[in-house]
Amino acid sequence: MMALRLSVLAFAFCHATWVVGLSDPNSCAGGTDAACELQEPGSDDAEYDVDVPELLQHERVGRRKTHHGGHAAQGTDAASAAAVFLDDDVKIAFVFTTSCSGEYQLYQSAVLEWTWKDVGNQGTLSRVITGCKSEEDKAYAMRSPLAGDPRFHIFVTEGDLGINPRTGKLYPARGRPWSLMQWIAAGLPPWSAQQLPSMVAVLDPDFAMLRPLSAHPRFKDVSRGHMFAATYDMGGDWIKYFAAIGEVAPGINANTALESYSSGPPWVVERTDFQAMVPLWGDYTDKMDARESLLLNEQYSFMMAAANQSVPMLPHGNPMVVSNPGAYREVWTGKSDPAQWNQAYLLHYCMSVEYKGWHWHKSLITRKGWYAEHFDNALPGILECHTPGLQEPPAPPSSSVEPDGNSIKWAWFLYRLFPRINVATSAFRASYCPKPTSEDSPEVLAQRLIRPFFPRECGGRKTTMYLTATAPDKAADWKATGLEDDDLCNAQRQAL
């Protein structure tokens, strides 16, 4: 049965590279010619001289074994061991915002929170939640694998901050600046008078940490008038938006706008600069959205607020994030040596990916899907009790097996991502689920693992997951589905 093509664009733009229907991640439908060039398969023709599987063997050394057909992720990379940490009097307030929208947002929160702590970040981490419509929804949204950790905080906003009062319509990204305004104003940790943060680091919920971001050498240079941020392909023409919304533009040209302000999360900003920028960020977001409904209005509005307050980026933001082999300014851009990719601090899993027998989009491992596309999976979502967890992919192929450089990068990305999702969601379930019985023990669940695929009809249900029978001593294969008959919709593949 042919996979259903999703009719929507994926929510995150990942460095302004077009994200298209999930069933065809390399399609350029709806994008510009330039955007299509960014995602053209095989665009990285560099020679790969490094044996990737050999290089990544350290991923399997000294790690906690899990029941997911692979290894658990820890912050033990060689690069982490050499990190230099900030003085104790430098207080970093990490923060990210989510909506009260069920499993889709909650599992991403769990992955970010678990990996944030696991790799050894300094500072505090806050999750800011908006849009809860009932006490039951609120209680579920406040669950976390870090519950009870003194360095972790949850703040729930008042009102539905995704609605733009200028239009009366929903713009979900609006919730970020307006939620952060309430978070600051509440005066709760980390904003209590006794421990005001030195800087604020704004994250996206769909981040998985590879290394302690707080150990990045540029953190020590964040000060008044200088932020540290990931470089995004946002261009420089966005300065025209000041005039478009009736605001006075700062005295910068398009080149300065690109080189000094074209950014995205993580945004690391000195505290008083952040407090001055957030109200402008929110106001510009509403005005931009009222002018024209565009996905990236909120991100452009942050850049506009930074330019208004003369808070440019420090250099060397490229190594922070990897999300898409086609992005112009990421740590692996133009690089063929996987050892250089390992310099990344974060995986940003916002893209849809298809490599051989493996599919990925962050919505696929939930039972009901996301706000843009609803599913009807018979199998439990990744946070539900007694779910088996994800089958983890094998080590990435070497260039002698896979000649396409971008394909190797995608394989590397999935290889690093899936174990981190498994260990974080396993920790979440351990905190909120009944003790396993003999029928759903980790050893039993390890015999049948979940694998996501792009949506298709299975027995009249829009389905995105199947169970793959996996012997504990048999490694996964990139080409195969893990099934002898490749029948993903078979009743035995759709029921525990």
Short mmCIF file of C-alpha atoms in Angstrom, two decimals:
data_model
loop_
_atom_site.label_atom_id
_atom_site.label_comp_id
_atom_site.label_asym_id
_atom_site.label_seq_id
_atom_site.Cartn_x
_atom_site.Cartn_y
_atom_site.Cartn_z
CA MET A 1 0.00 0.00 0.00
CA MET A 2 1.42 3.37 -0.97
CA ALA A 3 2.37 5.71 1.83
CA LEU A 4 0.11 8.71 2.29
CA ARG A 5 1.77 11.99 1.46
CA LEU A 6 1.27 14.46 4.27
CA SER A 7 -0.39 17.59 3.01
CA VAL A 8 1.42 19.95 5.34
CA LEU A 9 4.88 21.38 5.76
CA ALA A 10 6.78 20.29 8.83
CA PHE A 11 6.55 22.93 11.54
CA ALA A 12 10.22 23.70 12.07
CA PHE A 13 12.24 25.24 9.26
CA CYS A 14 15.70 24.16 10.43
CA HIS A 15 17.98 26.93 9.30
CA ALA A 16 15.44 28.21 6.77
CA THR A 17 15.75 25.15 4.57
CA TRP A 18 12.39 24.14 3.17
CA VAL A 19 10.79 21.17 4.91
CA VAL A 20 8.38 19.28 2.72
CA GLY A 21 5.83 16.46 2.86
CA LEU A 22 6.98 13.70 5.18
CA SER A 23 6.63 10.93 2.64
CA ASP A 24 9.21 12.56 0.37
CA PRO A 25 11.86 14.48 2.34
CA ASN A 26 13.88 15.26 -0.77
CA SER A 27 10.97 16.74 -2.69
CA CYS A 28 11.11 20.48 -3.34
CA ALA A 29 7.37 20.99 -3.67
CA GLY A 30 6.40 24.39 -2.39
CA GLY A 31 9.96 25.66 -2.12
CA THR A 32 12.04 28.10 -4.08
CA ASP A 33 14.72 27.02 -6.54
CA ALA A 34 17.36 27.99 -4.00
CA ALA A 35 15.66 25.91 -1.34
CA CYS A 36 15.56 22.93 -3.67
CA GLU A 37 19.27 23.27 -4.28
CA LEU A 38 19.83 23.07 -0.54
CA GLN A 39 18.21 19.65 -0.32
CA GLU A 40 19.36 18.15 -3.61
CA PRO A 41 20.40 14.55 -2.88
CA GLY A 42 24.07 13.86 -3.34
CA SER A 43 25.06 17.53 -3.22
CA ASP A 44 27.99 16.73 -0.94
CA ASP A 45 30.47 15.10 -3.31
CA ALA A 46 33.46 15.28 -1.02
CA GLU A 47 35.60 12.19 -0.69
CA TYR A 48 35.02 10.30 2.55
CA ASP A 49 38.32 8.93 3.80
CA VAL A 50 37.16 8.04 7.32
CA ASP A 51 35.64 4.71 8.21
CA VAL A 52 32.51 5.91 10.01
CA PRO A 53 31.64 2.71 11.90
CA GLU A 54 35.18 2.50 13.30
CA LEU A 55 35.13 6.17 14.28
CA LEU A 56 31.88 5.82 16.20
CA GLN A 57 32.76 2.71 18.16
CA HIS A 58 33.18 4.93 21.24
CA GLU A 59 29.40 5.36 21.13
CA ARG A 60 29.07 1.78 22.40
CA VAL A 61 31.75 1.86 25.09
CA GLY A 62 30.88 2.18 28.77
CA ARG A 63 27.21 2.87 28.23
CA ARG A 64 24.14 1.69 30.08
CA LYS A 65 22.48 -1.14 28.20
CA THR A 66 18.80 -0.65 27.43
CA HIS A 67 16.05 -2.93 26.15
CA HIS A 68 15.76 -1.05 22.86
CA GLY A 69 18.08 -3.09 20.70
CA GLY A 70 21.06 -0.80 21.19
CA HIS A 71 22.83 1.44 23.67
CA ALA A 72 21.85 4.31 25.92
CA ALA A 73 23.23 7.77 25.30
CA GLN A 74 25.40 9.45 27.89
CA GLY A 75 27.51 12.57 27.95
CA THR A 76 30.78 10.68 27.66
CA ASP A 77 32.02 11.78 24.24
CA ALA A 78 35.73 12.54 24.11
CA ALA A 79 34.95 16.15 23.26
CA SER A 80 32.88 16.51 26.44
CA ALA A 81 35.72 15.29 28.59
CA ALA A 82 37.91 18.18 27.45
CA ALA A 83 35.25 20.84 28.10
CA VAL A 84 36.07 23.91 30.21
CA PHE A 85 33.30 25.03 32.56
CA LEU A 86 32.35 28.50 33.72
CA ASP A 87 32.94 29.91 37.19
CA ASP A 88 30.26 29.08 39.73
CA ASP A 89 29.16 32.73 39.97
CA VAL A 90 28.05 32.67 36.31
CA LYS A 91 24.40 31.62 36.41
CA ILE A 92 22.94 30.25 33.18
CA ALA A 93 19.16 30.00 32.88
CA PHE A 94 18.34 27.54 30.10
CA VAL A 95 14.71 27.78 29.01
CA PHE A 96 12.38 26.44 26.35
CA THR A 97 8.67 26.80 25.67
CA THR A 98 6.06 24.21 24.77
CA SER A 99 2.33 24.05 24.26
CA CYS A 100 -0.01 21.92 26.35
CA SER A 101 -0.65 19.60 23.41
CA GLY A 102 -0.12 16.09 24.70
CA GLU A 103 2.46 13.46 23.91
CA TYR A 104 3.97 15.17 20.83
CA GLN A 105 5.37 18.11 22.81
CA LEU A 106 5.89 16.19 26.04
CA TYR A 107 8.21 13.52 24.67
CA GLN A 108 10.36 16.20 23.01
CA SER A 109 10.54 17.97 26.36
CA ALA A 110 11.59 14.73 28.05
CA VAL A 111 14.38 14.15 25.52
CA LEU A 112 15.73 17.68 25.87
CA GLU A 113 15.54 17.64 29.67
CA TRP A 114 17.16 14.24 30.09
CA THR A 115 19.99 14.90 27.66
CA TRP A 116 20.54 18.41 29.10
CA LYS A 117 21.29 16.88 32.48
CA ASP A 118 22.94 13.72 31.21
CA VAL A 119 25.73 15.52 29.34
CA GLY A 120 26.53 17.69 32.37
CA ASN A 121 25.30 21.22 31.67
CA GLN A 122 25.74 23.92 34.27
CA GLY A 123 22.93 26.22 35.32
CA THR A 124 19.19 25.67 35.55
CA LEU A 125 16.64 24.44 33.03
CA SER A 126 13.06 25.73 32.83
CA ARG A 127 10.19 24.45 30.75
CA VAL A 128 7.51 27.09 30.12
CA ILE A 129 4.12 25.64 29.15
CA THR A 130 1.24 27.54 27.57
CA GLY A 131 -2.28 26.74 26.38
CA CYS A 132 -3.48 24.23 29.00
CA LYS A 133 -7.28 24.08 28.89
CA SER A 134 -7.92 21.82 31.89
CA GLU A 135 -6.27 20.77 35.13
CA GLU A 136 -5.92 17.26 33.70
CA ASP A 137 -4.05 18.57 30.65
CA LYS A 138 -1.88 20.72 32.88
CA ALA A 139 -0.99 17.83 35.20
CA TYR A 140 0.02 15.64 32.25
CA ALA A 141 2.05 18.42 30.61
CA MET A 142 4.02 18.98 33.81
CA ARG A 143 5.47 15.47 33.89
CA SER A 144 9.23 15.19 33.42
CA PRO A 145 12.07 12.70 33.90
CA LEU A 146 13.74 15.50 35.91
CA ALA A 147 10.83 15.97 38.30
CA GLY A 148 12.22 16.81 41.74
CA ASP A 149 15.60 17.94 40.44
CA PRO A 150 16.44 21.26 42.20
CA ARG A 151 17.95 22.65 38.99
CA PHE A 152 14.80 22.01 36.95
CA HIS A 153 11.68 24.19 36.97
CA ILE A 154 8.30 24.19 35.23
CA PHE A 155 6.24 27.34 34.74
CA VAL A 156 2.70 27.31 33.35
CA THR A 157 1.43 30.52 31.78
CA GLU A 158 -2.02 32.06 32.04
CA GLY A 159 -4.16 32.22 28.92
CA ASP A 160 -3.78 30.91 25.40
CA LEU A 161 -0.77 32.86 24.24
CA GLY A 162 -0.81 31.32 20.77
CA ILE A 163 -3.72 33.57 19.76
CA ASN A 164 -2.65 36.88 18.21
CA PRO A 165 -5.01 39.59 19.57
CA ARG A 166 -4.39 41.66 16.45
CA THR A 167 -5.95 38.97 14.26
CA GLY A 168 -7.84 36.69 16.64
CA LYS A 169 -6.14 33.75 14.92
CA LEU A 170 -3.77 31.06 16.10
CA TYR A 171 -0.06 31.52 15.49
CA PRO A 172 1.60 28.86 17.71
CA ALA A 173 5.09 30.40 17.62
CA ARG A 174 3.67 33.57 19.22
CA GLY A 175 3.56 31.66 22.46
CA ARG A 176 7.34 31.73 22.86
CA PRO A 177 8.04 35.45 23.47
CA TRP A 178 4.78 36.07 25.32
CA SER A 179 5.29 33.01 27.55
CA LEU A 180 8.80 34.15 28.38
CA MET A 181 7.47 37.56 29.42
CA GLN A 182 5.21 35.88 31.98
CA TRP A 183 8.07 33.64 33.10
CA ILE A 184 10.29 36.66 33.82
CA ALA A 185 7.52 38.67 35.49
CA ALA A 186 6.57 35.85 37.88
CA GLY A 187 9.81 36.30 39.83
CA LEU A 188 10.14 32.59 40.49
CA PRO A 189 13.39 30.61 40.21
CA PRO A 190 15.59 31.24 38.35
CA TRP A 191 14.28 34.84 38.46
CA SER A 192 14.05 35.24 42.23
CA ALA A 193 15.96 38.22 43.59
CA GLN A 194 18.40 35.96 45.41
CA GLN A 195 19.69 34.26 42.26
CA LEU A 196 19.16 36.33 39.13
CA PRO A 197 20.74 34.62 36.11
CA SER A 198 23.80 36.04 34.41
CA MET A 199 22.49 34.95 31.01
CA VAL A 200 19.48 33.25 29.43
CA ALA A 201 19.86 30.43 26.88
CA VAL A 202 16.71 29.90 24.80
CA LEU A 203 16.38 26.37 23.39
CA ASP A 204 13.96 24.60 21.06
CA PRO A 205 12.06 21.61 22.46
CA ASP A 206 13.20 19.38 19.58
CA PHE A 207 16.84 19.50 20.66
CA ALA A 208 18.84 16.50 21.89
CA MET A 209 22.13 17.35 23.58
CA LEU A 210 25.37 15.70 22.49
CA ARG A 211 27.73 17.73 24.68
CA PRO A 212 27.30 20.27 27.52
CA LEU A 213 26.36 23.49 25.77
CA SER A 214 27.37 25.48 28.83
CA ALA A 215 30.96 24.32 28.21
CA HIS A 216 31.12 26.00 24.81
CA PRO A 217 34.08 28.42 24.99
CA ARG A 218 31.96 31.31 23.68
CA PHE A 219 29.68 31.30 26.74
CA LYS A 220 32.31 33.20 28.71
CA ASP A 221 32.13 36.03 26.13
CA VAL A 222 28.37 36.62 26.44
CA SER A 223 27.98 40.11 27.88
CA ARG A 224 25.97 43.32 27.47
CA GLY A 225 25.71 43.94 23.74
CA HIS A 226 27.01 40.51 22.70
CA MET A 227 24.87 37.38 22.39
CA PHE A 228 25.90 33.91 21.32
CA ALA A 229 23.59 32.12 18.91
CA ALA A 230 23.41 29.39 16.31
CA THR A 231 23.86 30.68 12.77
CA TYR A 232 20.76 30.17 10.62
CA ASP A 233 20.26 30.73 6.90
CA MET A 234 17.84 33.63 7.36
CA GLY A 235 19.47 36.01 4.90
CA GLY A 236 19.80 39.77 5.41
CA ASP A 237 16.80 41.20 3.58
CA TRP A 238 14.65 40.84 6.68
CA ILE A 239 15.60 44.39 7.73
CA LYS A 240 12.88 45.55 5.31
CA TYR A 241 10.31 44.21 7.77
CA PHE A 242 10.91 47.16 10.11
CA ALA A 243 9.36 49.53 7.61
CA ALA A 244 6.68 47.00 6.70
CA ILE A 245 5.32 47.04 10.27
CA GLY A 246 5.80 50.78 10.78
CA GLU A 247 8.95 50.61 12.86
CA VAL A 248 12.19 52.55 12.48
CA ALA A 249 14.96 50.32 11.18
CA PRO A 250 18.36 50.29 12.91
CA GLY A 251 21.26 51.63 10.90
CA ILE A 252 22.53 48.35 9.50
CA ASN A 253 22.73 47.00 5.95
CA ALA A 254 21.69 43.59 4.65
CA ASN A 255 25.21 42.18 4.97
CA THR A 256 25.43 43.12 8.64
CA ALA A 257 21.93 41.74 9.15
CA LEU A 258 23.11 38.41 7.76
CA GLU A 259 26.49 38.17 9.42
CA SER A 260 25.61 39.62 12.83
CA TYR A 261 21.93 38.80 13.44
CA SER A 262 20.81 35.90 11.18
CA SER A 263 20.32 33.44 14.00
CA GLY A 264 18.15 30.92 15.76
CA PRO A 265 18.13 28.86 18.94
CA PRO A 266 20.13 28.37 20.99
CA TRP A 267 20.04 32.10 21.71
CA VAL A 268 22.32 32.92 24.67
CA VAL A 269 21.77 36.49 25.84
CA GLU A 270 22.98 38.52 28.82
CA ARG A 271 20.16 38.97 31.33
CA THR A 272 19.46 42.70 31.01
CA ASP A 273 19.70 42.54 27.21
CA PHE A 274 17.24 39.66 27.27
CA GLN A 275 14.79 41.56 29.46
CA ALA A 276 14.94 44.52 27.06
CA MET A 277 14.55 42.37 23.95
CA VAL A 278 11.65 40.09 24.95
CA PRO A 279 8.87 42.75 24.92
CA LEU A 280 10.05 43.94 21.48
CA TRP A 281 10.21 40.33 20.31
CA GLY A 282 6.59 39.80 21.31
CA ASP A 283 5.36 43.08 19.85
CA TYR A 284 7.15 42.55 16.54
CA THR A 285 5.80 38.99 16.36
CA ASP A 286 2.20 40.21 16.62
CA LYS A 287 2.73 42.96 14.06
CA MET A 288 4.53 40.67 11.64
CA ASP A 289 1.81 38.03 11.91
CA ALA A 290 -0.93 40.61 11.41
CA ARG A 291 0.83 41.88 8.29
CA GLU A 292 1.24 38.42 6.72
CA SER A 293 0.92 34.93 8.14
CA LEU A 294 4.40 33.40 7.76
CA LEU A 295 5.90 30.49 9.68
CA LEU A 296 9.13 32.31 10.57
CA ASN A 297 7.62 35.63 11.73
CA GLU A 298 8.55 34.91 15.35
CA GLN A 299 12.18 34.08 14.50
CA TYR A 300 12.55 37.18 12.33
CA SER A 301 11.04 39.18 15.19
CA PHE A 302 13.72 37.98 17.61
CA MET A 303 16.40 39.05 15.15
CA MET A 304 14.70 42.43 14.77
CA ALA A 305 14.60 42.88 18.56
CA ALA A 306 18.30 42.03 18.79
CA ALA A 307 19.10 44.55 16.04
CA ASN A 308 16.94 47.20 17.73
CA GLN A 309 18.92 46.75 20.94
CA SER A 310 22.28 46.42 19.14
CA VAL A 311 23.00 42.92 20.43
CA PRO A 312 24.86 41.16 17.58
CA MET A 313 26.09 37.58 17.56
CA LEU A 314 29.52 36.55 18.67
CA PRO A 315 31.39 34.56 16.00
CA HIS A 316 31.64 30.78 15.79
CA GLY A 317 27.98 29.86 16.18
CA ASN A 318 28.23 27.23 13.45
CA PRO A 319 29.36 24.32 15.65
CA MET A 320 26.37 24.41 17.97
CA VAL A 321 23.74 22.54 15.96
CA VAL A 322 23.31 19.95 13.23
CA SER A 323 19.91 19.51 11.61
CA ASN A 324 20.22 19.19 7.84
CA PRO A 325 23.16 18.26 5.59
CA GLY A 326 21.95 20.90 3.12
CA ALA A 327 22.17 23.83 5.55
CA TYR A 328 24.70 26.53 4.67
CA ARG A 329 26.10 27.22 8.13
CA GLU A 330 26.26 24.16 10.36
CA VAL A 331 29.23 22.32 11.81
CA TRP A 332 29.13 19.67 9.07
CA THR A 333 28.58 22.07 6.16
CA GLY A 334 31.16 21.25 3.48
CA LYS A 335 32.89 18.76 5.77
CA SER A 336 33.35 15.09 4.96
CA ASP A 337 35.15 13.98 8.14
CA PRO A 338 32.69 12.62 10.76
CA ALA A 339 35.15 13.56 13.49
CA GLN A 340 34.26 17.19 12.68
CA TRP A 341 30.53 16.47 12.90
CA ASN A 342 31.12 15.23 16.45
CA GLN A 343 31.97 18.82 17.41
CA ALA A 344 28.23 19.62 17.38
CA TYR A 345 26.60 20.28 20.73
CA LEU A 346 23.00 19.64 19.69
CA LEU A 347 20.92 17.55 17.33
CA HIS A 348 17.96 19.54 16.03
CA TYR A 349 15.58 16.82 14.83
CA CYS A 350 13.15 19.07 12.97
CA MET A 351 13.49 17.54 9.51
CA SER A 352 11.79 14.60 7.85
CA VAL A 353 14.31 11.92 6.88
CA GLU A 354 14.22 8.84 4.69
CA TYR A 355 17.32 6.70 4.36
CA LYS A 356 16.88 3.26 2.84
CA GLY A 357 14.53 1.32 5.14
CA TRP A 358 14.40 4.02 7.84
CA HIS A 359 11.94 6.92 8.12
CA TRP A 360 11.88 9.76 10.61
CA HIS A 361 9.78 12.75 11.57
CA LYS A 362 9.28 13.75 15.18
CA SER A 363 5.51 13.25 15.00
CA LEU A 364 5.67 9.63 13.83
CA ILE A 365 6.33 8.02 17.22
CA THR A 366 3.19 9.43 18.89
CA ARG A 367 -0.15 7.66 18.87
CA LYS A 368 -2.23 10.64 17.74
CA GLY A 369 0.23 12.78 15.77
CA TRP A 370 0.62 16.56 15.97
CA TYR A 371 -1.38 19.72 15.43
CA ALA A 372 -0.84 19.66 11.66
CA GLU A 373 -1.60 15.98 11.03
CA HIS A 374 -3.57 13.53 13.15
CA PHE A 375 -2.79 9.81 13.26
CA ASP A 376 -4.72 6.82 14.53
CA ASN A 377 -1.98 4.40 15.56
CA ALA A 378 -2.96 1.09 17.10
CA LEU A 379 0.46 0.87 18.76
CA PRO A 380 1.19 2.99 21.84
CA GLY A 381 3.09 6.24 21.58
CA ILE A 382 6.63 6.58 22.84
CA LEU A 383 5.61 7.83 26.32
CA GLU A 384 2.83 5.33 26.98
CA CYS A 385 3.39 2.65 29.59
CA HIS A 386 4.69 -0.69 28.34
CA THR A 387 5.70 0.61 24.92
CA PRO A 388 8.76 -1.30 23.65
CA GLY A 389 10.80 1.71 22.56
CA LEU A 390 12.51 2.37 19.23
CA GLN A 391 14.65 0.00 17.26
CA GLU A 392 18.02 1.73 16.99
CA PRO A 393 19.79 1.92 13.65
CA PRO A 394 23.19 0.40 12.96
CA ALA A 395 26.37 2.42 12.71
CA PRO A 396 26.51 4.70 9.66
CA PRO A 397 27.90 3.17 6.48
CA SER A 398 31.37 4.02 5.23
CA SER A 399 31.94 5.71 1.88
CA SER A 400 32.83 2.36 0.34
CA VAL A 401 29.26 1.22 1.07
CA GLU A 402 27.40 4.53 0.65
CA PRO A 403 28.91 6.93 -1.93
CA ASP A 404 26.48 9.78 -1.21
CA GLY A 405 27.91 12.10 1.45
CA ASN A 406 24.57 13.55 2.56
CA SER A 407 23.15 10.07 3.03
CA ILE A 408 26.02 9.20 5.36
CA LYS A 409 25.24 12.34 7.33
CA TRP A 410 21.57 11.38 7.68
CA ALA A 411 22.56 7.88 8.81
CA TRP A 412 24.94 9.40 11.36
CA PHE A 413 22.16 11.73 12.56
CA LEU A 414 19.65 8.90 13.15
CA TYR A 415 22.36 6.76 14.75
CA ARG A 416 23.00 9.51 17.31
CA LEU A 417 19.34 10.49 17.82
CA PHE A 418 17.45 7.24 18.42
CA PRO A 419 19.45 6.08 21.49
CA ARG A 420 18.90 9.47 23.14
CA ILE A 421 15.16 9.29 22.54
CA ASN A 422 15.12 5.78 23.97
CA VAL A 423 16.99 6.49 27.18
CA ALA A 424 15.05 9.72 27.89
CA THR A 425 11.60 8.26 27.26
CA SER A 426 12.51 5.11 29.20
CA ALA A 427 13.41 7.32 32.17
CA PHE A 428 10.10 9.16 31.76
CA ARG A 429 8.09 5.93 31.74
CA ALA A 430 10.01 4.60 34.74
CA SER A 431 8.84 7.66 36.70
CA TYR A 432 5.15 7.46 35.83
CA CYS A 433 4.29 3.87 34.85
CA PRO A 434 3.51 0.83 37.01
CA LYS A 435 6.32 -1.59 37.69
CA PRO A 436 6.75 -3.96 34.73
CA THR A 437 5.34 -7.46 34.99
CA SER A 438 6.79 -10.66 33.58
CA GLU A 439 4.77 -10.04 30.41
CA ASP A 440 6.17 -6.57 29.74
CA SER A 441 9.62 -6.75 31.29
CA PRO A 442 12.50 -5.08 29.45
CA GLU A 443 13.71 -8.49 28.32
CA VAL A 444 10.31 -9.34 26.80
CA LEU A 445 9.86 -5.93 25.19
CA ALA A 446 13.32 -6.20 23.63
CA GLN A 447 12.00 -8.94 21.33
CA ARG A 448 9.67 -6.52 19.52
CA LEU A 449 10.75 -2.95 18.87
CA ILE A 450 8.98 -0.01 17.26
CA ARG A 451 10.05 1.43 13.95
CA PRO A 452 8.42 4.61 12.52
CA PHE A 453 7.41 5.03 8.88
CA PHE A 454 5.67 7.71 6.89
CA PRO A 455 1.86 7.63 7.21
CA ARG A 456 -0.11 4.95 5.40
CA GLU A 457 -3.51 3.31 5.78
CA CYS A 458 -3.43 0.09 7.79
CA GLY A 459 -6.86 -1.46 8.24
CA GLY A 460 -8.56 1.89 7.83
CA ARG A 461 -6.29 3.65 10.34
CA LYS A 462 -3.69 6.27 9.52
CA THR A 463 -0.61 4.51 10.84
CA THR A 464 3.03 5.55 11.40
CA MET A 465 4.56 2.72 13.44
CA TYR A 466 5.06 -1.02 13.27
CA LEU A 467 6.64 -3.71 15.44
CA THR A 468 9.77 -5.37 14.14
CA ALA A 469 10.74 -8.79 15.43
CA THR A 470 14.36 -8.46 16.50
CA ALA A 471 16.56 -11.10 18.04
CA PRO A 472 18.69 -9.57 20.84
CA ASP A 473 21.92 -10.71 19.17
CA LYS A 474 20.96 -9.50 15.67
CA ALA A 475 21.88 -5.95 14.69
CA ALA A 476 19.48 -3.77 12.71
CA ASP A 477 20.09 -3.31 9.00
CA TRP A 478 19.85 -0.06 7.04
CA LYS A 479 18.18 -1.63 4.02
CA ALA A 480 15.68 -3.97 5.64
CA THR A 481 12.40 -3.32 7.43
CA GLY A 482 13.27 -5.94 10.03
CA LEU A 483 10.39 -8.12 8.80
CA GLU A 484 10.63 -11.26 6.71
CA ASP A 485 7.61 -10.35 4.58
CA ASP A 486 7.90 -6.50 4.71
CA ASP A 487 4.16 -6.35 5.56
CA LEU A 488 4.10 -3.38 7.93
CA CYS A 489 0.32 -3.48 8.27
CA ASN A 490 0.11 -7.14 9.28
CA ALA A 491 -2.02 -7.52 12.40
CA GLN A 492 0.93 -9.00 14.28
CA ARG A 493 2.95 -5.86 13.47
CA GLN A 494 0.23 -3.59 14.79
CA ALA A 495 -0.50 -5.09 18.20
CA LEU A 496 1.61 -5.79 21.27
#
